[in-house]
Coordinates of N, CA and C in Angstrom, one line a residue:
X1143 N 7.5 -6.8 4.1 CA 8.1 -6.1 2.4 C 7.4 -7.0 0.7
X1144 N 6.9 -6.4 0.6 CA 6.1 -6.6 -0.4 C 7.3 -6.7 -1.7
X1145 N 7.1 -7.2 -3.0 CA 7.1 -6.6 -3.6 C 6.6 -5.8 -4.9
X1146 N 7.3 -4.8 -5.9 CA 6.0 -4.1 -7.0 C 6.5 -4.9 -7.9
X1147 N 5.6 -5.4 -8.6 CA 6.0 -5.4 -10.4 C 4.8 -4.8 -11.0
X1148 N 5.3 -3.9 -12.0 CA 4.7 -2.9 -12.7 C 4.5 -3.3 -14.2
X1149 N 3.3 -2.9 -14.5 CA 3.0 -2.8 -16.0 C 3.3 -1.3 -16.3
X1150 N 3.8 -1.0 -17.1 CA 3.9 0.3 -17.7 C 3.6 0.1 -19.2
X1151 N 3.4 1.1 -19.7 CA 3.5 1.2 -21.9 C 2.1 2.5 -21.8
X1152 N 1.3 1.6 -23.3 CA 1.0 3.0 -23.9 C -0.4 2.6 -23.9
X1153 N -1.2 3.1 -23.3 CA -3.2 3.5 -23.1 C -3.5 3.1 -24.5
X1154 N -3.1 3.8 -25.8 CA -4.2 3.5 -26.5 C -3.6 2.7 -27.5
X1155 N -2.6 1.9 -27.8 CA -2.3 0.6 -28.3 C -2.4 -0.6 -27.4
X1156 N -2.1 0.0 -26.1 CA -2.1 -1.6 -25.1 C -1.3 -1.8 -25.3
X1157 N 0.2 -1.8 -24.9 CA 1.5 -2.2 -25.2 C 2.1 -2.1 -24.0
X1158 N 2.4 -3.5 -23.2 CA 3.4 -2.9 -22.0 C 3.8 -3.9 -21.9
X1159 N 5.2 -3.4 -21.1 CA 6.6 -3.9 -20.6 C 6.1 -4.3 -19.1
X1160 N 6.3 -5.2 -18.7 CA 6.7 -5.7 -17.4 C 8.0 -5.1 -16.5
X1161 N 7.5 -4.7 -15.5 CA 8.3 -3.7 -15.0 C 9.5 -4.7 -13.7
X1162 N 10.6 -5.3 -13.7 CA 11.2 -6.3 -12.2 C 9.9 -7.8 -12.6
X1163 N 10.2 -8.5 -13.9 CA 9.5 -9.1 -13.6 C 9.8 -10.0 -12.3
X1164 N 8.8 -10.9 -11.4 CA 9.2 -11.4 -11.1 C 8.0 -12.5 -10.3
X1165 N 8.2 -13.8 -9.9 CA 7.2 -14.6 -9.1 C 6.1 -14.6 -9.9
X1166 N 5.0 -14.2 -9.9 CA 3.4 -14.8 -10.4 C 3.2 -14.5 -11.7
X1167 N 4.0 -14.7 -12.5 CA 3.7 -14.6 -14.1 C 2.9 -14.7 -15.2
X1168 N 2.2 -15.9 -14.2 CA 0.8 -16.4 -15.0 C -0.2 -15.6 -14.4
X1169 N 0.0 -15.3 -12.9 CA -1.3 -13.8 -12.8 C -1.1 -12.7 -13.5
X1170 N -0.1 -12.1 -13.6 CA 0.3 -11.0 -14.9 C 0.0 -11.3 -15.9
X1171 N 0.0 -12.5 -16.3 CA -0.4 -12.7 -17.9 C -1.7 -12.5 -17.7
X1172 N -3.0 -12.9 -16.5 CA -4.2 -13.1 -17.2 C -4.1 -11.8 -16.5
X1173 N -4.2 -11.0 -15.5 CA -3.9 -9.2 -15.5 C -4.2 -8.4 -16.7
X1174 N -3.1 -9.3 -17.1 CA -2.7 -8.3 -18.8 C -4.2 -8.7 -19.9
X1175 N -4.0 -9.7 -19.5 CA -5.3 -10.8 -20.3 C -6.7 -9.9 -20.2
X1176 N -6.9 -10.0 -18.9 CA -8.2 -9.1 -18.2 C -8.0 -7.4 -19.0
X1177 N -7.5 -6.7 -19.1 CA -7.9 -5.9 -19.5 C -6.9 -5.4 -20.7
X1178 N -6.9 -6.5 -21.9 CA -6.7 -6.2 -23.6 C -5.1 -5.7 -23.2
X1179 N -4.5 -6.0 -22.3 CA -2.8 -5.7 -22.6 C -2.1 -6.7 -23.4
X1180 N -1.3 -6.4 -23.7 CA -0.4 -7.2 -25.0 C 1.3 -6.7 -23.8
X1181 N 2.0 -8.3 -23.5 CA 3.1 -8.0 -22.7 C 4.3 -7.7 -24.2
X1182 N 5.0 -6.9 -24.2 CA 5.9 -7.1 -25.3 C 7.2 -6.6 -24.6
X1183 N 7.4 -6.7 -23.9 CA 9.1 -6.4 -23.1 C 8.7 -6.6 -21.2
X1184 N 10.1 -6.9 -20.6 CA 10.5 -6.3 -19.8 C 12.1 -5.3 -19.5
X1185 N 11.4 -4.6 -18.3 CA 12.6 -3.3 -17.7 C 13.2 -4.7 -16.5
X1186 N 14.1 -4.7 -16.6 CA 15.1 -4.9 -14.8 C 15.6 -3.6 -14.1
X1187 N 15.0 -3.1 -12.9 CA 15.9 -2.5 -12.0 C 17.3 -2.7 -11.9
X1188 N 17.3 -4.0 -12.0 CA 18.7 -4.8 -11.2 C 17.9 -6.2 -10.4
X1189 N 19.8 -6.7 -10.7 CA 19.3 -8.4 -11.3 C 19.3 -9.6 -9.9
X1190 N 18.9 -8.8 -9.0 CA 18.4 -9.5 -7.5 C 17.1 -10.3 -7.7
X1191 N 17.1 -11.8 -7.2 CA 16.9 -12.6 -7.8 C 15.4 -12.3 -7.7
X1192 N 14.4 -11.7 -7.0 CA 13.2 -11.4 -6.1 C 12.6 -9.8 -7.0
X1193 N 13.6 -9.9 -8.4 CA 13.2 -8.9 -9.1 C 13.1 -9.7 -10.5
X1194 N 14.2 -10.4 -10.7 CA 13.6 -11.3 -11.8 C 13.6 -12.6 -12.2
X1195 N 13.1 -13.2 -11.4 CA 13.2 -14.7 -10.9 C 12.0 -15.3 -12.1
X1196 N 11.0 -14.2 -12.5 CA 10.1 -14.9 -13.5 C 10.3 -14.9 -14.8
X1197 N 11.7 -14.0 -15.2 CA 12.4 -14.4 -16.8 C 11.8 -14.9 -17.6
X1198 N 12.7 -16.5 -16.6 CA 12.0 -17.7 -17.3 C 10.9 -18.4 -18.1
X1199 N 10.1 -18.0 -17.3 CA 9.0 -18.1 -17.1 C 8.2 -17.0 -18.1
X1200 N 8.4 -15.9 -18.2 CA 7.9 -15.0 -18.8 C 8.6 -15.3 -20.2
X1201 N 9.2 -15.3 -21.1 CA 10.3 -15.5 -22.0 C 9.0 -17.3 -22.4
X1202 N 8.6 -18.1 -22.2 CA 8.2 -19.0 -22.0 C 7.2 -19.0 -22.7
X1203 N 6.5 -17.6 -22.3 CA 5.2 -17.7 -22.6 C 5.0 -16.2 -24.2
X1204 N 6.4 -16.0 -24.1 CA 6.6 -13.8 -25.0 C 8.4 -14.2 -25.4
X1205 N 8.3 -14.4 -26.5 CA 9.8 -14.0 -26.7 C 9.8 -12.8 -27.2
X1206 N 10.3 -12.1 -25.7 CA 10.2 -10.5 -25.8 C 11.8 -10.2 -25.1
X1207 N 12.4 -8.4 -26.1 CA 13.7 -8.5 -25.2 C 13.4 -7.9 -23.5
X1208 N 14.3 -8.0 -23.0 CA 14.5 -8.4 -21.4 C 16.3 -6.2 -21.7
X1209 N 14.9 -5.2 -20.7 CA 16.5 -4.2 -20.7 C 17.1 -4.3 -19.1
X1210 N 18.5 -4.7 -19.9 CA 19.2 -4.2 -17.7 C 20.1 -3.7 -18.6
X1211 N 20.8 -2.6 -17.6 CA 21.8 -2.2 -17.7 C 22.6 -3.3 -18.1
X1212 N 23.8 -2.2 -18.8 CA 25.2 -3.1 -19.1 C 26.3 -3.5 -18.2
X1213 N 25.8 -3.1 -17.2 CA 27.5 -2.4 -15.6 C 26.5 -4.3 -15.3
X1214 N 24.9 -4.0 -14.9 CA 24.1 -4.5 -14.5 C 25.0 -6.4 -14.3
X1215 N 24.7 -6.2 -16.2 CA 24.8 -7.6 -16.6 C 26.1 -8.2 -16.9
X1216 N 27.1 -7.3 -17.3 CA 28.3 -7.6 -17.4 C 28.5 -8.3 -15.4
X1217 N 27.9 -7.6 -14.4 CA 29.0 -7.3 -13.2 C 28.2 -9.1 -12.7
X1218 N 27.1 -9.7 -13.0 CA 26.4 -11.2 -13.1 C 27.4 -12.1 -13.7
X1219 N 27.1 -11.7 -15.1 CA 28.0 -12.8 -15.8 C 29.2 -13.1 -15.2
X1220 N 30.1 -12.3 -14.2 CA 31.6 -11.9 -13.5 C 31.4 -13.1 -13.2
X1221 N 29.9 -13.3 -12.2 CA 30.1 -14.3 -10.8 C 29.9 -15.4 -10.8
X1222 N 29.6 -15.8 -12.6 CA 29.3 -17.5 -13.0 C 28.8 -17.5 -12.0
X1223 N 28.2 -19.2 -11.3 CA 27.4 -20.0 -10.1 C 27.9 -19.5 -8.9
X1224 N 28.8 -18.8 -8.9 CA 28.7 -17.9 -7.2 C 27.5 -17.0 -7.5
X1225 N 27.2 -16.1 -7.6 CA 26.2 -15.3 -7.7 C 24.4 -15.7 -8.4
X1226 N 24.0 -17.2 -8.2 CA 23.0 -17.7 -9.1 C 22.0 -17.3 -7.5
X1227 N 22.2 -17.6 -6.2 CA 21.6 -17.7 -5.5 C 21.1 -16.3 -5.0
X1228 N 21.8 -15.2 -5.3 CA 21.4 -13.9 -5.1 C 20.5 -13.4 -6.7
X1229 N 22.0 -13.1 -7.5 CA 21.2 -12.7 -9.6 C 20.5 -13.8 -10.1
X1230 N 19.9 -12.8 -11.0 CA 19.0 -13.9 -11.8 C 19.7 -13.8 -13.2
X1231 N 19.6 -14.5 -14.6 CA 20.7 -14.6 -15.3 C 19.0 -14.1 -16.4
X1232 N 20.1 -13.6 -17.1 CA 19.3 -13.4 -18.7 C 20.3 -14.0 -20.1
X1233 N 18.9 -14.6 -20.7 CA 19.5 -15.0 -21.9 C 20.0 -14.1 -22.7
X1234 N 20.6 -14.1 -23.3 CA 21.6 -13.5 -24.7 C 20.2 -12.7 -25.5
X1235 N 20.2 -14.0 -26.2 CA 19.1 -13.5 -27.0 C 18.4 -12.5 -26.6
X1236 N 18.1 -12.4 -26.2 CA 17.2 -11.4 -25.5 C 17.1 -10.4 -24.3
X1237 N 18.4 -10.5 -24.4 CA 18.7 -9.3 -23.3 C 18.7 -8.1 -24.2
X1238 N 18.9 -7.0 -23.9 CA 19.3 -6.2 -24.1 C 19.7 -4.8 -23.1
X1239 N 20.9 -4.8 -23.4 CA 21.6 -3.9 -22.6 C 21.6 -2.4 -22.8
X1240 N 21.8 -1.8 -21.6 CA 21.0 0.2 -22.1 C 22.6 0.4 -20.6
X1241 N 22.1 1.7 -20.8 CA 23.3 2.2 -20.5 C 22.3 3.8 -19.8
X1242 N 22.7 5.0 -19.2 CA 22.4 6.2 -18.5 C 22.0 6.5 -19.9
X1243 N 20.7 7.7 -20.2 CA 20.4 8.3 -21.0 C 19.2 7.9 -22.3
X1244 N 19.6 6.2 -22.4 CA 19.3 5.9 -22.9 C 17.7 5.5 -23.0
X1245 N 16.7 5.6 -24.4 CA 15.4 5.8 -24.5 C 14.7 4.2 -24.9
X1246 N 14.0 4.1 -24.6 CA 13.3 2.8 -24.6 C 11.9 3.5 -24.7
X1247 N 11.1 3.0 -26.3 CA 10.4 2.6 -26.9 C 8.7 1.5 -25.9
X1248 N 7.8 1.7 -25.7 CA 6.8 0.7 -25.6 C 5.7 1.7 -26.2
X1249 N 5.5 1.5 -27.1 CA 3.9 1.7 -28.2 C 5.0 3.3 -28.4
X1250 N 3.9 4.7 -28.5 CA 4.3 6.1 -28.1 C 4.8 6.2 -26.9
X1251 N 5.1 5.9 -26.1 CA 5.5 6.5 -24.4 C 7.1 5.9 -24.5
X1252 N 7.6 6.8 -24.2 CA 8.7 6.5 -25.1 C 9.7 7.2 -22.9
X1253 N 10.6 5.9 -22.5 CA 10.7 6.3 -21.0 C 12.2 6.3 -21.0
X1254 N 13.1 7.0 -20.1 CA 14.6 7.4 -20.0 C 14.8 6.2 -18.7
X1255 N 16.2 5.4 -19.3 CA 17.1 4.9 -18.5 C 17.8 5.6 -17.4
X1256 N 17.6 5.3 -16.2 CA 18.7 6.3 -15.0 C 19.4 5.3 -14.5
X1257 N 21.0 5.4 -14.7 CA 21.8 4.9 -14.4 C 21.7 5.6 -12.2
X1258 N 22.0 4.1 -11.4 CA 21.8 4.5 -10.4 C 22.2 3.6 -9.7
X1259 N 23.7 3.5 -9.1 CA 24.7 2.9 -9.0 C 24.6 2.7 -7.6
X1260 N 25.0 1.3 -6.5 CA 25.2 1.5 -5.4 C 24.2 0.4 -4.5
X1261 N 23.4 -0.1 -4.7 CA 22.7 -1.3 -4.9 C 23.1 -2.3 -5.0
X1262 N 23.1 -2.3 -6.1 CA 24.1 -2.8 -7.2 C 24.8 -2.1 -8.5
X1263 N 25.7 -2.5 -8.8 CA 26.8 -1.7 -10.2 C 26.0 -1.1 -11.2
X1264 N 24.4 -1.7 -11.4 CA 24.1 -1.8 -12.5 C 22.4 -1.5 -12.0
X1265 N 22.3 -0.6 -10.9 CA 21.0 -0.4 -10.8 C 20.8 0.8 -11.8
X1266 N 19.2 0.5 -12.3 CA 18.7 1.9 -12.7 C 16.8 2.0 -12.2
X1267 N 16.9 3.2 -13.0 CA 15.2 3.7 -12.5 C 15.1 4.3 -13.7
X1268 N 13.6 4.3 -14.1 CA 13.1 4.4 -15.3 C 12.6 5.9 -14.9
X1269 N 12.3 6.4 -16.1 CA 11.2 7.9 -16.0 C 10.9 8.4 -17.3
X1270 N 9.7 8.1 -16.9 CA 8.4 8.5 -18.2 C 7.6 9.7 -18.1
X1271 N 7.8 10.7 -18.1 CA 7.0 12.0 -17.8 C 7.4 12.3 -16.5
X1272 N 6.5 12.7 -15.7 CA 6.9 13.2 -14.3 C 6.6 11.7 -13.2
X1273 N 6.8 10.2 -14.0 CA 6.6 9.0 -13.3 C 8.3 8.3 -13.1
X1274 N 8.4 7.8 -11.9 CA 10.2 7.2 -11.9 C 9.9 6.3 -11.3
X1275 N 9.7 5.0 -12.1 CA 10.2 3.7 -11.1 C 11.6 3.8 -11.0
X1276 N 11.1 3.4 -9.0 CA 12.7 3.8 -8.4 C 13.5 2.8 -8.9
X1277 N 13.2 1.0 -8.3 CA 13.8 0.2 -8.1 C 13.9 -0.1 -6.9
X1278 N 15.3 -0.4 -6.3 CA 15.9 -0.7 -5.4 C 16.5 0.8 -4.4
X1279 N 16.4 1.8 -5.0 CA 17.2 2.7 -5.1 C 16.6 3.6 -4.5
X1280 N 15.8 4.0 -4.4 CA 14.7 5.3 -3.5 C 13.2 4.3 -3.3
X1281 N 13.6 3.9 -1.9 CA 11.6 3.7 -1.5 C 11.3 4.6 -1.0
X1282 N 10.0 4.4 -0.9 CA 9.6 5.6 0.4 C 9.6 6.2 1.2
X1283 N 10.4 6.8 1.8 CA 11.4 7.2 3.6 C 12.2 6.8 3.1
X1284 N 13.0 5.7 2.9 CA 14.2 5.1 2.7 C 14.8 5.0 1.7
X1285 N 16.1 4.3 1.4 CA 16.6 3.9 -0.1 C 17.2 2.1 0.4
X1286 N 17.7 1.9 -0.8 CA 18.1 0.3 -1.1 C 19.7 0.1 0.1
X1287 N 19.4 -1.5 -0.2 CA 20.8 -1.7 0.8 C 21.6 -1.9 0.2
X1288 N 23.1 -0.9 0.4 CA 24.3 -1.6 0.0 C 25.6 -2.1 0.3
X1289 N 25.3 -3.0 1.0 CA 26.3 -4.2 2.1 C 25.7 -4.8 1.6
X1290 N 25.2 -5.7 0.1 CA 25.5 -6.7 -0.5 C 26.6 -6.7 -1.9
X1291 N 26.5 -7.8 -1.9 CA 27.8 -8.2 -2.9 C 27.3 -6.7 -4.2
X1292 N 28.1 -6.3 -5.0 CA 28.1 -5.7 -5.4 C 28.0 -3.8 -4.8
X1293 N 27.1 -4.1 -4.0 CA 26.8 -2.8 -3.1 C 27.6 -1.5 -3.0
X1294 N 27.7 -0.2 -2.8 CA 29.0 0.5 -3.0 C 28.1 1.7 -2.5
X1295 N 28.1 2.1 -0.9 CA 27.3 3.2 -0.1 C 27.3 4.3 -0.7
X1296 N 29.1 4.8 -1.2 CA 29.4 6.0 -1.7 C 28.7 6.2 -3.0
X1297 N 28.8 5.5 -4.2 CA 28.0 4.9 -5.0 C 26.5 5.6 -5.2
X1298 N 26.1 5.3 -4.0 CA 24.2 5.1 -3.4 C 24.0 6.6 -3.1
X1299 N 24.9 7.3 -2.3 CA 24.3 8.2 -2.0 C 25.1 9.5 -3.5
X1300 N 25.6 9.4 -4.3 CA 26.3 9.6 -5.4 C 24.2 9.5 -6.7
X1301 N 24.0 8.7 -6.2 CA 22.6 7.9 -7.2 C 21.6 9.4 -6.7
X1302 N 21.4 9.2 -5.5 CA 20.6 9.5 -4.4 C 20.9 11.1 -5.0
X1303 N 21.8 11.7 -4.4 CA 21.8 12.7 -4.2 C 22.1 13.7 -5.5
X1304 N 22.2 12.7 -6.7 CA 22.8 13.3 -7.4 C 22.7 13.5 -8.9
X1305 N 21.9 12.6 -8.8 CA 20.4 11.7 -9.7 C 19.0 12.0 -9.4
X1306 N 18.7 11.3 -8.8 CA 16.9 11.2 -8.2 C 16.8 12.7 -7.7
X1307 N 17.6 13.2 -7.1 CA 17.2 14.0 -5.9 C 17.0 15.9 -6.8
X1308 N 17.4 15.5 -7.8 CA 17.5 16.4 -9.1 C 16.4 16.7 -9.8
X1309 N 15.1 15.8 -9.9 CA 14.3 15.6 -10.5 C 13.5 16.2 -10.2
X1310 N 12.6 17.0 -11.1 CA 11.4 17.8 -10.1 C 10.8 17.3 -9.1
X1311 N 10.3 18.5 -7.9 CA 9.3 18.2 -6.9 C 8.3 17.3 -7.6
X1312 N 7.7 17.5 -8.9 CA 6.1 16.4 -8.8 C 6.9 15.0 -9.6
X1313 N 7.7 14.9 -9.2 CA 7.8 13.4 -9.3 C 7.0 12.2 -9.5
X1314 N 6.6 11.9 -9.2 CA 6.3 10.4 -8.4 C 6.8 9.2 -8.6
X1315 N 6.8 8.7 -7.7 CA 7.5 7.7 -7.3 C 6.8 6.5 -6.8
X1316 N 7.8 5.4 -7.8 CA 6.8 3.6 -7.8 C 8.5 3.5 -7.3
X1317 N 8.1 2.0 -6.5 CA 9.3 2.3 -5.5 C 9.5 0.1 -5.9
X1318 N 10.7 -0.8 -5.6 CA 10.3 -1.8 -6.1 C 10.1 -2.5 -4.8
X1319 N 9.4 -1.5 -3.7 CA 9.6 -2.0 -2.4 C 8.2 -1.9 -2.0
X1320 N 7.2 -2.4 -0.7 CA 6.0 -1.5 -0.7 C 7.1 -1.4 1.4
X1321 N 7.7 -0.3 1.8 CA 8.3 -0.9 3.5 C 7.4 0.5 4.0
X1322 N 6.7 0.4 5.0 CA 5.9 1.6 5.6 C 4.6 1.7 5.6
X1323 N 3.8 2.8 5.2 CA 3.0 2.8 5.1 C 2.4 3.5 4.2
X1324 N 2.9 3.7 3.3 CA 2.6 4.7 1.2 C 3.7 3.2 0.8
X1325 N 2.3 3.3 -0.4 CA 2.9 2.1 -1.4 C 3.6 3.6 -2.6
X1326 N 3.5 4.2 -2.7 CA 4.5 5.6 -3.6 C 4.1 7.2 -2.8
X1327 N 5.2 8.2 -3.5 CA 5.6 9.3 -3.6 C 5.2 9.7 -4.4
X1328 N 6.1 11.3 -4.0 CA 6.7 12.0 -4.6 C 7.8 13.0 -4.1
X1329 N 8.9 12.8 -5.2 CA 10.4 13.8 -4.9 C 10.2 14.7 -3.6
X1330 N 9.4 15.6 -4.0 CA 8.9 16.7 -3.2 C 8.9 16.2 -1.6
X1331 N 7.9 14.9 -1.6 CA 7.7 14.9 -0.6 C 9.2 13.7 0.0
X1332 N 9.2 13.0 -0.5 CA 10.7 12.8 0.5 C 11.8 13.6 0.1
X1333 N 12.5 14.6 -1.2 CA 13.2 15.4 -0.6 C 12.9 16.1 1.2
X1334 N 11.7 16.0 1.2 CA 11.7 16.5 2.6 C 11.6 15.4 4.1
X1335 N 11.0 14.3 3.7 CA 10.6 14.0 5.1 C 11.2 12.2 4.8
X1336 N 12.4 12.0 3.6 CA 13.5 10.7 3.8 C 14.5 10.9 4.3
X1337 N 15.2 10.6 5.4 CA 16.3 11.2 6.1 C 17.3 11.1 5.0
X1338 N 17.4 9.7 4.4 CA 18.7 9.7 2.8 C 18.6 10.7 2.2
X1339 N 18.2 11.1 2.2 CA 18.0 12.5 1.2 C 18.3 13.5 2.0
X1340 N 17.8 13.5 2.7 CA 18.2 15.1 3.8 C 19.6 14.9 4.2
X1341 N 20.0 13.3 4.1 CA 21.8 13.4 4.6 C 22.4 14.8 3.7
X1342 N 23.2 15.6 4.3 CA 23.7 17.0 3.5 C 25.3 16.8 3.0
X1343 N 26.2 15.6 3.4 CA 27.2 15.0 3.1 C 27.1 13.7 3.3
X1344 N 28.5 13.2 2.1 CA 28.5 12.0 2.0 C 28.6 11.3 4.3
X1345 N 29.6 11.5 4.2 CA 29.9 11.2 6.0 C 28.7 11.3 6.9
X1346 N 27.6 11.7 6.6 CA 26.2 11.5 6.6 C 25.7 10.4 7.2
X1347 N 25.9 10.4 5.5 CA 25.0 9.4 4.5 C 25.8 8.3 5.1
X1348 N 26.8 8.3 4.6 CA 28.0 6.3 5.3 C 27.3 6.3 7.0
X1349 N 27.1 7.6 7.5 CA 27.2 7.5 8.8 C 25.5 6.6 9.4
X1350 N 24.4 7.0 8.8 CA 23.0 6.6 8.8 C 22.6 5.5 8.4
X1351 N 23.3 5.5 7.1 CA 23.5 3.7 6.4 C 24.3 2.5 7.2
X1352 N 25.5 2.9 7.4 CA 26.1 1.8 8.6 C 25.2 1.7 9.7
X1353 N 24.6 2.3 10.9 CA 23.5 2.5 11.4 C 22.6 1.4 11.0
X1354 N 22.3 1.9 10.2 CA 20.6 0.8 9.5 C 21.0 -0.7 9.5
X1355 N 22.5 -0.7 9.2 CA 22.9 -2.1 9.1 C 23.0 -2.9 10.5
X1356 N 23.5 -2.2 11.1 CA 23.9 -2.6 12.4 C 22.3 -2.5 13.2
X1357 N 21.1 -2.7 12.9 CA 20.4 -2.4 13.2 C 19.3 -3.5 12.6
X1358 N 19.6 -4.5 12.0 CA 18.9 -4.8 10.5 C 18.0 -4.5 10.0
X1359 N 18.0 -3.1 9.3 CA 16.4 -2.5 8.9 C 17.4 -2.6 7.3

């Protein structure tokens, strides 16, 4: 399993945000400097530690806004110290709480925040044109777990079938992890080949999710 951290932004202005800032923040800044990119913010798909453990290091390098779904921020705050091993924390002065449908601008590029709960209460995806940054909601041929604190398999089913599956077939999917053979996919392929998107009922989906948990996937 590999984590993906993405640069997303405006090729003309060279402004970029980090998507899910975690792990080797120094390496990310060096890569940005090499390409003459300026990191001006961060987008968080969800608050699991492996997707946001670099926020402290990021803010030490740049005083930038961190965009988090409002439900995710409220959920992590409610956990207190009990959630520190699994969930990250967001400094109040830098946190920008967003909701589904909110727009975020990076230079002249506009992204739409899509609330996709299920993996966590405030999981979100980001849509820029025909490119979807899907976090841990949708993987290539898979989907995120819903058996961790705050997870809800029924909400995950709704997010997949009523939000993401409604996107056009030519939407390119950039997930939060690299599982399997391909690092990215298209909604067309996922609608045909992803077993979780092929479920025609909530009961079928819950059965498949339960089987995956029992097998340790």
